[in-house]
Amino acid sequence: MNMQGLLALLISAAMSCGAMADTTSVPADVDAALIGSATQTMEVEDAAAAPDTADSAGTADTSDAADTQSAGDALDAADTSDVLDTAGAADASDAADTSDALDTAGAADAPDTAAAVAAPSATGLDEAATGVSEARGYSRLFTDNPVPDVAQRCLGSVVGVINLVSSFDFDSREVTDEEYGYGSGVVIDNEGHIVTNAHVVQGADKLRILLDDDTELDAELVGLDSDTDLAVLYVEGLELEPVEIGDSSALRVGDLLIAIGNPGGYYGTVSVGVVSALERDIETFARPMDIIQTDAAMSPGISGGALLNADGELVGIPTLGVMLYEGLNFAIPSNTMREVVDELITYGKVRKPGMGIYYQVQDGPDEPLRSCLPAGLLVVEVGLDTPAEAAGMRVGDVIYEINGTRIKSARELTLATQDCEAGDVISVRVYRHSYQERPVDENFIDMDVTLEYIE
């Protein structure tokens, strides 16, 4: 073959290759179908992230199938003809449609499943919460708060008590009444009786009560008992709703308490606390009582007010707060108050069976010495026609024991005789000092004393 023939053959071959390349090129519409298929595949894979594991797996598998089918169809189209390309595009479109359908189904299932997981039964949660709260005893306090209702019902039954002292003004030549102290009081019946603390009214020349509308009314002292720090006032024509008196022995540690009074002169102040302890023995009181301890705020001025339970019943009279320790406050139980108030209203005082003597606390050694009296109660006066006089007690005797119990203070004397009734006989040992030269043990004298109510 000559050079010209070879050159013609090469040119012919090149032209044939160019025509084949044009024939096998992928049309623009096929490229668009393949791109759409890939996009749908990505959407399916994104949907696979939904919480429904089964739907996710199914979607992923279908997406893979769509990918494989579309890619296979595209390759077949590239290797064959435009007819096959069109078929491949249709298959890819079908796969995309299938992918869309699965994507939609998976997406529909996923939120339902997620909602089921994320939102448990509200009823079940409520029941569980209620069970826990009732078990802890807080359900009433936090779901049915009784404090507002109790306050609204009882605020009008608590009054202010003003202690007035009269003084003579030399400039004006007039007698003026000055406020010496103030406290609180609580209405206990429809007859005009008000209970307060004895220390609120002691030393007063005049007494007044303050109502919620700033009205002041004159009050009369019916009687007081320093041993229990209780007093009763009377106001004529008083038309205030009395509180209901509850049973303080039914209180339990942790019970809700509501205190109402006038601390600092701020009328109708309400504070809330719990029963911190019961049956506290506070030596401040001459008479031993089962004092209520509470953390309900009791600032000066609330003394004599109302301490109420969750039902709005009076269960205590606020009386004492330890300023050094926050939340350490005390109240006289309502059961004790009821006994004392009945005595004060009936007799003007609390009748106590006694021996008919006046005494003072004698400090000294526990046992007598020749030159020193023992610790005890030194008799400074013996009343005429009294049980002590009948038993032979004298001024200068030191009460040493009662019924075998050592006595060194007035409180111990009260403890030894608090359960006694008029007519009961007690055994009293006194120490009577003698200047005679004899053993000190011989100076003890035993005597029986029959207790009586002393006027």
mmCIF file of C-alpha atoms in Angstrom, residues 354-355 387-388 390-392 423-428 446-452:
data_model
loop_
_atom_site.group_PDB
_atom_site.id
_atom_site.type_symbol
_atom_site.label_atom_id
_atom_site.label_comp_id
_atom_site.label_asym_id
_atom_site.label_seq_id
_atom_site.Cartn_x
_atom_site.Cartn_y
_atom_site.Cartn_z
ATOM 1 C CA GLY A 354 -51.989 25.418 148.514
ATOM 2 C CA MET A 355 -50.523 25.583 151.987
ATOM 3 C CA PRO A 387 -53.131 24.483 156.252
ATOM 4 C CA ALA A 388 -49.505 25.465 156.926
ATOM 5 C CA ALA A 390 -52.445 24.031 161.234
ATOM 6 C CA ALA A 391 -49.510 21.740 160.449
ATOM 7 C CA GLY A 392 -47.120 23.777 162.623
ATOM 8 C CA GLY A 423 -58.253 18.079 150.499
ATOM 9 C CA ASP A 424 -55.182 16.088 149.432
ATOM 10 C CA VAL A 425 -52.550 15.558 152.107
ATOM 11 C CA ILE A 426 -48.877 16.056 151.280
ATOM 12 C CA SER A 427 -45.832 15.155 153.343
ATOM 13 C CA VAL A 428 -43.528 18.144 153.870
ATOM 14 C CA ASP A 446 -41.659 16.205 159.005
ATOM 15 C CA MET A 447 -45.276 17.351 158.874
ATOM 16 C CA ASP A 448 -48.468 16.516 156.963
ATOM 17 C CA VAL A 449 -50.262 19.423 155.285
ATOM 18 C CA THR A 450 -53.842 19.223 153.976
ATOM 19 C CA LEU A 451 -54.129 21.417 150.892
ATOM 20 C CA GLU A 452 -56.962 23.923 150.476
#
